[in-house]
Short mmCIF file of C-alpha atoms and ligand atoms in Angstrom, two decimals:
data_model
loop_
_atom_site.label_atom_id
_atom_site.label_comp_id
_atom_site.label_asym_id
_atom_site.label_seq_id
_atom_site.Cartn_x
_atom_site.Cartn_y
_atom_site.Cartn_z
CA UNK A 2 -8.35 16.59 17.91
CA UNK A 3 -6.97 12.87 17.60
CA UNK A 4 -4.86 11.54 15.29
CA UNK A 5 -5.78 9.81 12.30
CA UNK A 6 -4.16 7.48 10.21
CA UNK A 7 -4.25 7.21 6.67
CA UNK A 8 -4.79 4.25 4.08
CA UNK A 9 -3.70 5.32 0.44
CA UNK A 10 -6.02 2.48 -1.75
CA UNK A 11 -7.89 2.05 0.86
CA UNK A 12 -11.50 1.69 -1.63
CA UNK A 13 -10.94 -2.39 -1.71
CA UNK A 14 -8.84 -5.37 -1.21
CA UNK A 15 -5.57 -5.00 1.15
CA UNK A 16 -6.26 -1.38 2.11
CA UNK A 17 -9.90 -1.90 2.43
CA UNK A 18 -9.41 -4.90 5.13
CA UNK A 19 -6.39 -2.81 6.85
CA UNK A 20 -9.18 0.49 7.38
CA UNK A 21 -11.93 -1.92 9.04
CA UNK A 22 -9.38 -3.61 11.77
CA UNK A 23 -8.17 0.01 11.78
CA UNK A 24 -11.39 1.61 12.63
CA UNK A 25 -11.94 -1.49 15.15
CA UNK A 26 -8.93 -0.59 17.26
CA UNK A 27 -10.50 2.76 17.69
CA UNK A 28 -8.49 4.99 15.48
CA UNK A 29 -9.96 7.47 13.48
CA UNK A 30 -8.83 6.49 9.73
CA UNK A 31 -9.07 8.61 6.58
CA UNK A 32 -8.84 6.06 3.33
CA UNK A 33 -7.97 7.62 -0.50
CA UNK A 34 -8.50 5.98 -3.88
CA UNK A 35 -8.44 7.56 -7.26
CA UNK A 36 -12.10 6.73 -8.20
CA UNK A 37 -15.13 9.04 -6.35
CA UNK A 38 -17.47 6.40 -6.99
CA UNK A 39 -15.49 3.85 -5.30
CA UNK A 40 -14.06 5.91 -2.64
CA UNK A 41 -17.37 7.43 -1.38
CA UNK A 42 -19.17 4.00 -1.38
CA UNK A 43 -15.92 2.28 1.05
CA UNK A 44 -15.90 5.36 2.98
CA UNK A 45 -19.43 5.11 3.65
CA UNK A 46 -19.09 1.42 4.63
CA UNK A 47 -16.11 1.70 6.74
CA UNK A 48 -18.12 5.22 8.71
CA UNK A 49 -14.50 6.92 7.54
CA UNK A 50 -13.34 9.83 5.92
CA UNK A 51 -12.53 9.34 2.39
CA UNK A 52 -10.52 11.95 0.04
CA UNK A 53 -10.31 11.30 -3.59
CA UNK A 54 -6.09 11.76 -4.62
CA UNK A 55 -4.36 9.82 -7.88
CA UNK A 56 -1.01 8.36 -6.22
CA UNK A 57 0.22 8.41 -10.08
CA UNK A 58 -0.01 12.30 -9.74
CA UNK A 59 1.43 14.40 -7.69
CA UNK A 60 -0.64 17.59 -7.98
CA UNK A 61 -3.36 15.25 -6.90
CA UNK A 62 -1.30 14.11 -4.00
CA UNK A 63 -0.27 17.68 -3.05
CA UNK A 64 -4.04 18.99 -2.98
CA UNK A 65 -4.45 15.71 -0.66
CA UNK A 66 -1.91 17.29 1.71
CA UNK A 67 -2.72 21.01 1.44
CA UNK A 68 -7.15 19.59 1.94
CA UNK A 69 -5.03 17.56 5.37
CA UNK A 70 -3.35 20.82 6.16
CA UNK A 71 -6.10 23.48 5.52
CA UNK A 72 -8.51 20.97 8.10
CA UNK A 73 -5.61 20.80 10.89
CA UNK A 74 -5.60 16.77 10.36
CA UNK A 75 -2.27 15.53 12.00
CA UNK A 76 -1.64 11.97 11.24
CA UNK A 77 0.03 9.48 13.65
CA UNK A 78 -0.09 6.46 11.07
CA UNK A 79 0.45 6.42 7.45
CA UNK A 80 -0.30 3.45 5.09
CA UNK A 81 1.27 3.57 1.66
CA UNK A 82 -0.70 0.64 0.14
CA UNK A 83 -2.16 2.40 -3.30
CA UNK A 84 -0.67 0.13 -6.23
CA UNK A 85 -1.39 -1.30 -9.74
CA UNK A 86 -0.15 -4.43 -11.24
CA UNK A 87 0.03 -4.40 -14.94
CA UNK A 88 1.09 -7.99 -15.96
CA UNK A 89 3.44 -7.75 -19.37
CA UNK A 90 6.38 -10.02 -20.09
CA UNK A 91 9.80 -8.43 -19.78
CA UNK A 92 9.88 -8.42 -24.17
CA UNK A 93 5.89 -7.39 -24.29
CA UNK A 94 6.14 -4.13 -21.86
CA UNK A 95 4.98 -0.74 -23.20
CA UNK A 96 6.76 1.66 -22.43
CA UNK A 97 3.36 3.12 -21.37
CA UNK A 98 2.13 0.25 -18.51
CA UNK A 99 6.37 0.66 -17.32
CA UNK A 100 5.14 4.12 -16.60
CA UNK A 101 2.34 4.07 -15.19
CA UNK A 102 3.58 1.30 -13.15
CA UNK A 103 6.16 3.81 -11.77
CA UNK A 104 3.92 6.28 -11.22
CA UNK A 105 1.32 4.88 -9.18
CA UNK A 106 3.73 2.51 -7.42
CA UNK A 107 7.19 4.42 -6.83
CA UNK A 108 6.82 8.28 -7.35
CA UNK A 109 3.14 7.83 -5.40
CA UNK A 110 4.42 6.69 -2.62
CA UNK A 111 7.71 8.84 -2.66
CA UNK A 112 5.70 12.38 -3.09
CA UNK A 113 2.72 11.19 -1.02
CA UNK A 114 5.17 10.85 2.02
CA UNK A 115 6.59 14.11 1.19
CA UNK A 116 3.88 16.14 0.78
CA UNK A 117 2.32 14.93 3.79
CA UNK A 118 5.30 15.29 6.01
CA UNK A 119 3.93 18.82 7.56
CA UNK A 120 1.30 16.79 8.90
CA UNK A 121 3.06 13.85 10.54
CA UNK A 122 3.04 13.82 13.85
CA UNK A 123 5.65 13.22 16.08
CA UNK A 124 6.11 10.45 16.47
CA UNK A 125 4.47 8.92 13.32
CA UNK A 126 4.72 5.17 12.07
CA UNK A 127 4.34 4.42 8.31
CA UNK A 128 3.97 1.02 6.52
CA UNK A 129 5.12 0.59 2.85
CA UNK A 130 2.63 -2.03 1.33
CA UNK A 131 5.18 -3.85 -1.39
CA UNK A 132 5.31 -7.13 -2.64
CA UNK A 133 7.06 -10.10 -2.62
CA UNK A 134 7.81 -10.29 -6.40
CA UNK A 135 10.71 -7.98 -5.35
CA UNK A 136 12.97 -11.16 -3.95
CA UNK A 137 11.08 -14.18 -6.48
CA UNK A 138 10.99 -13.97 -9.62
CA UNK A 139 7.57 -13.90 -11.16
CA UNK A 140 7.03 -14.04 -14.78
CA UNK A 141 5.20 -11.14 -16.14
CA UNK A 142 6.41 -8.94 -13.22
CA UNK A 143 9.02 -7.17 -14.73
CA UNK A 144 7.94 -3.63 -13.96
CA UNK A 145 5.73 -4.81 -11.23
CA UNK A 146 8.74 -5.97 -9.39
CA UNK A 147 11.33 -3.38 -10.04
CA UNK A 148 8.74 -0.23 -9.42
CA UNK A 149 8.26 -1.70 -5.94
CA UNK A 150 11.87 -2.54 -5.25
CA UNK A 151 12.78 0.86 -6.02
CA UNK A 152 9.97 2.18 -3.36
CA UNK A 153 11.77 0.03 -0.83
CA UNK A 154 15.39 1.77 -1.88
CA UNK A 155 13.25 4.86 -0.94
CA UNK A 156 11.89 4.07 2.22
CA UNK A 157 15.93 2.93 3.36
CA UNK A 158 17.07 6.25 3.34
CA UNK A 159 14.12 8.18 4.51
CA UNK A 160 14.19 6.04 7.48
CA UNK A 161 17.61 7.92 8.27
CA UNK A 162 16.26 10.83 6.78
CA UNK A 163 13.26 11.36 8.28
CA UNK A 164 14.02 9.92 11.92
CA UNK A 165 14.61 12.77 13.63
CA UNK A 166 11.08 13.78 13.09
CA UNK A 167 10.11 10.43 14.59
CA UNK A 168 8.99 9.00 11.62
CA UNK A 169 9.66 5.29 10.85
CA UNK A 170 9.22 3.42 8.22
CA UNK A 171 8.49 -0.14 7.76
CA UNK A 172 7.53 -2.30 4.90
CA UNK A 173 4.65 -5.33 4.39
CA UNK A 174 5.12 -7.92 1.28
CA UNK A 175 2.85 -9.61 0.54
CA UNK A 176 2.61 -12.81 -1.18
CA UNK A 177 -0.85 -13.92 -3.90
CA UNK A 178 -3.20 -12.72 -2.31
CA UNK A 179 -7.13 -12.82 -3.75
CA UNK A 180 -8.28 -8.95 -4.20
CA UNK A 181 -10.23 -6.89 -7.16
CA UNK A 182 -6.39 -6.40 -8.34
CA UNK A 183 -6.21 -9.98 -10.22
CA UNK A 184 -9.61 -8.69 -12.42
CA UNK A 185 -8.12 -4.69 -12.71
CA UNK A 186 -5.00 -6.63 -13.98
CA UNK A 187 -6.94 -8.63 -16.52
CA UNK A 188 -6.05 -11.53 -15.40
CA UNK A 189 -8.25 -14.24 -17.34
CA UNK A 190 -10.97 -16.09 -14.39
CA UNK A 191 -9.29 -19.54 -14.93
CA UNK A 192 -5.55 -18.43 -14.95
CA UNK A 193 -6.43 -17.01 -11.83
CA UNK A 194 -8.59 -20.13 -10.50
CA UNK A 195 -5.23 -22.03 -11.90
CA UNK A 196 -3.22 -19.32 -9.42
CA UNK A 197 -5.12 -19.74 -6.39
CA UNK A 198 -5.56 -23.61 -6.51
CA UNK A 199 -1.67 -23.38 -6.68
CA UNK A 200 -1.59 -21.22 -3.49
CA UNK A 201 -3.92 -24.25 -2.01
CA UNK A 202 0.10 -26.31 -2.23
CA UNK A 203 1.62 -24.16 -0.05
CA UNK A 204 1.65 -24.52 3.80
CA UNK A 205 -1.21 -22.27 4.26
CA UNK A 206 -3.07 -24.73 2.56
CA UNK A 207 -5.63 -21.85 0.74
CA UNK A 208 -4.89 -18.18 -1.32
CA UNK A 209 -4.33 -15.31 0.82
CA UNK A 210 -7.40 -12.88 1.71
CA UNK A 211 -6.91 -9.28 1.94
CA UNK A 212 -7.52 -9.62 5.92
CA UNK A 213 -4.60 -12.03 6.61
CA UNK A 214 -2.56 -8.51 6.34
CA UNK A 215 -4.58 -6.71 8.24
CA UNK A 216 -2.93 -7.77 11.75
CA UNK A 217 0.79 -7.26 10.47
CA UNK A 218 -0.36 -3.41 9.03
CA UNK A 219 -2.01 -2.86 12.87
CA UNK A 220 1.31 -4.44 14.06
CA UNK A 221 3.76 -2.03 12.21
CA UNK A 222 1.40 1.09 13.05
CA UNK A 223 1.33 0.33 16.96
CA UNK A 224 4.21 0.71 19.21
CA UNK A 225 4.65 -2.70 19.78
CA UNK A 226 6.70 -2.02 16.33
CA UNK A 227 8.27 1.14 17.68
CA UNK A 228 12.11 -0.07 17.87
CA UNK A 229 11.87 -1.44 14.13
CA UNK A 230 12.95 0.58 10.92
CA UNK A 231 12.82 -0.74 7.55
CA UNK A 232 11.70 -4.33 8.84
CA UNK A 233 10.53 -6.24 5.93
CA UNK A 234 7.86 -8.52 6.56
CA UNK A 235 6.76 -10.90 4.35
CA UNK A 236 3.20 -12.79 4.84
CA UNK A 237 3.08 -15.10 2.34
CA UNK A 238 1.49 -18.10 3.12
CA UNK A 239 4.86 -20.17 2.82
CA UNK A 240 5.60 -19.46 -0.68
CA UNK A 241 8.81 -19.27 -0.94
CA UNK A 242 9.56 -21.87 1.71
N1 NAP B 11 -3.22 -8.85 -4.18
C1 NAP B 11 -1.98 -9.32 -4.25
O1 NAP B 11 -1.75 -10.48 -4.63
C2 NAP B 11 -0.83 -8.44 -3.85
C3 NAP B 11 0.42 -9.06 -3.65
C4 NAP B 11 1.51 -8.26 -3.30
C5 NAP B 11 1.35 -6.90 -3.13
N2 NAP B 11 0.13 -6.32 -3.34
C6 NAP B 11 0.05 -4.87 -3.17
O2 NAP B 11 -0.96 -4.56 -2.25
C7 NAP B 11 -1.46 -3.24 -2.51
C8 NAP B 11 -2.98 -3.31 -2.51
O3 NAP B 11 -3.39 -4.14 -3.58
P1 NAP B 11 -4.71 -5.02 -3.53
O4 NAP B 11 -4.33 -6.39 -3.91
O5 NAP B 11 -5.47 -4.79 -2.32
O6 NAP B 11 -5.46 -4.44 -4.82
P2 NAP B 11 -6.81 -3.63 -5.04
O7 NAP B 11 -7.94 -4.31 -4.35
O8 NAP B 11 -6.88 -3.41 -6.52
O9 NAP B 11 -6.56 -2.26 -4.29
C9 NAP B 11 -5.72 -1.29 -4.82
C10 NAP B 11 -6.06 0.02 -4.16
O10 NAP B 11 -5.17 1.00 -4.71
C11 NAP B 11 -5.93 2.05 -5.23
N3 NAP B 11 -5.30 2.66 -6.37
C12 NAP B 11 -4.91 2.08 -7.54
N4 NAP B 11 -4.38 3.00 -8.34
C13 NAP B 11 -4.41 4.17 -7.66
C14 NAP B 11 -4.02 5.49 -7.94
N5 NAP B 11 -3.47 5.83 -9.12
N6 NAP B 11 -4.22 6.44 -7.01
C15 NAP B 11 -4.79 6.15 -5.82
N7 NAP B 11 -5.21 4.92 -5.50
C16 NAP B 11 -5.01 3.95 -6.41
C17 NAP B 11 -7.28 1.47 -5.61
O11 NAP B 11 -8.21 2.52 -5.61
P3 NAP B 11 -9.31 2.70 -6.77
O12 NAP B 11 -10.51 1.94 -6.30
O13 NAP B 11 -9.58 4.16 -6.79
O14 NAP B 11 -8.72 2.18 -8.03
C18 NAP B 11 -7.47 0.48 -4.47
O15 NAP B 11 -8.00 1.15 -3.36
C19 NAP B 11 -0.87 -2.81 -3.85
O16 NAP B 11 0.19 -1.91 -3.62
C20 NAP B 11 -0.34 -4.11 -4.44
O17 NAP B 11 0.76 -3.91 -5.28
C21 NAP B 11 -0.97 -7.06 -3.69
#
């Protein structure tokens, strides 16, 4: 059987777009998200394989990797793009929304990646999805920032780690880009009008889409990628020219 490659988040925005050029390149792409609902209707629009698995818990990441294992699915591509953003200034953060932010977007990615290490394949090439709050200081990103920062420290050393096996490990920040996350966060409709409008300054000239990443993803998958470890690439739009 051929190798798939999987999309954690992949139900909408960033993950969503990455799945379809995925799937158009001809590989055979299995896409997670924490909500059935969700997950069943973009699997069912994408013609993928879809398994439901809560990056903020790692039972439900382990059952993810024993369903992988138990179905002989070997993966040659793995996209570690599930995330929240809970917007709280540094003074207002719960101690709650820090948490959760560190669950979905640190330990998910860290125990996703090891659980699914038995079915890597050798070699395997695996893109970190982070952000680029983690070198510009956004307000209201305390948490945001630091719980993706800290992935990145991960993904460092299991580069060294974990290259032996083959596996590499490379990361994609991303700057504003418009996906369902603005709304999840709560962010009010003309705060984020007022957001994108400012993106419409920078040298791109408009916001980000979710498919503008799709192409660097493909890129860091492929081997046209293969001699690059921990490469951070940031596709931003010119923001922080
Ligand atoms: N949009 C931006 O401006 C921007 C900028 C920089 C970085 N990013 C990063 O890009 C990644 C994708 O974000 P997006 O903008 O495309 O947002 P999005 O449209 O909200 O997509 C987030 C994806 O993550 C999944 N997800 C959220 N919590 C999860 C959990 N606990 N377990 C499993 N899946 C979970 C969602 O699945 P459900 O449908 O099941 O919730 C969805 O598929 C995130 O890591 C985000 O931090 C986004």
């Amino acid at each position: 059987m051929n190798a798939y490659t999987l999309v954690t988040g992949g139900t909408s925005g960033i993950g969503f777009a990455a799945a379809e050029k995925l799937i158009e390149e001809g590989r055979q792409v299995i896409i997670t998200g924490q909500n059935r609902a969700r997950l069943e209707a973009a699997a069912e629009k994408l013609g993928c394989m879809g398994v439901v698995a809560n990056s903020g818990d790692t039972d439900s990441v382990r059952a993810l990797a024993k369903q992988l294992r138990d179905d002989n699915i070997r993966l040659n591509g793995l996209v570690l793009n599930a995330g929240v953003f809970i917007p709280a200034g540094f003074e207002e953060t719960t101690e709650a929304s820090y948490d959760e932010t560190f669950a979905v977007n640190t330990k998910g990615p860290f125990f996703t990646l090891q659980a699914l290490l038995p079915c890597l394949e050798n070699p395997c090439a695996v893109v970190f999805v982070s952000t680029i709050a983690v070198d510009k200081g956004f307000t209201g990103c305390a948490s945001y920032a630091a719980s993706k920062a800290a992935a990145e420290a991960f993904v460092r050393v299991a580069n060294i780690e974990l290259a032996p096996r083959g596996i590499r490990i490379n990361v994609l920040r991303p700057g504003v880009t418009a996906t369902p996350i603005q709304d999840k966060a709560g962010i009010s409709d003309s705060d984020k009008q007022a957001l994108f409008n400012h993106m419409e300054t920078m040298a791109l000239g408009r916001v980000l889409t979710a498919s503008d990443h799709a192409g660097t993803i493909s890129y860091l998958l492929s081997d046209a990628s293969i001699a690059m470890r921990h490469a951070v690439i940031q596709v931003d739009g010119g923001y922080v020219l």
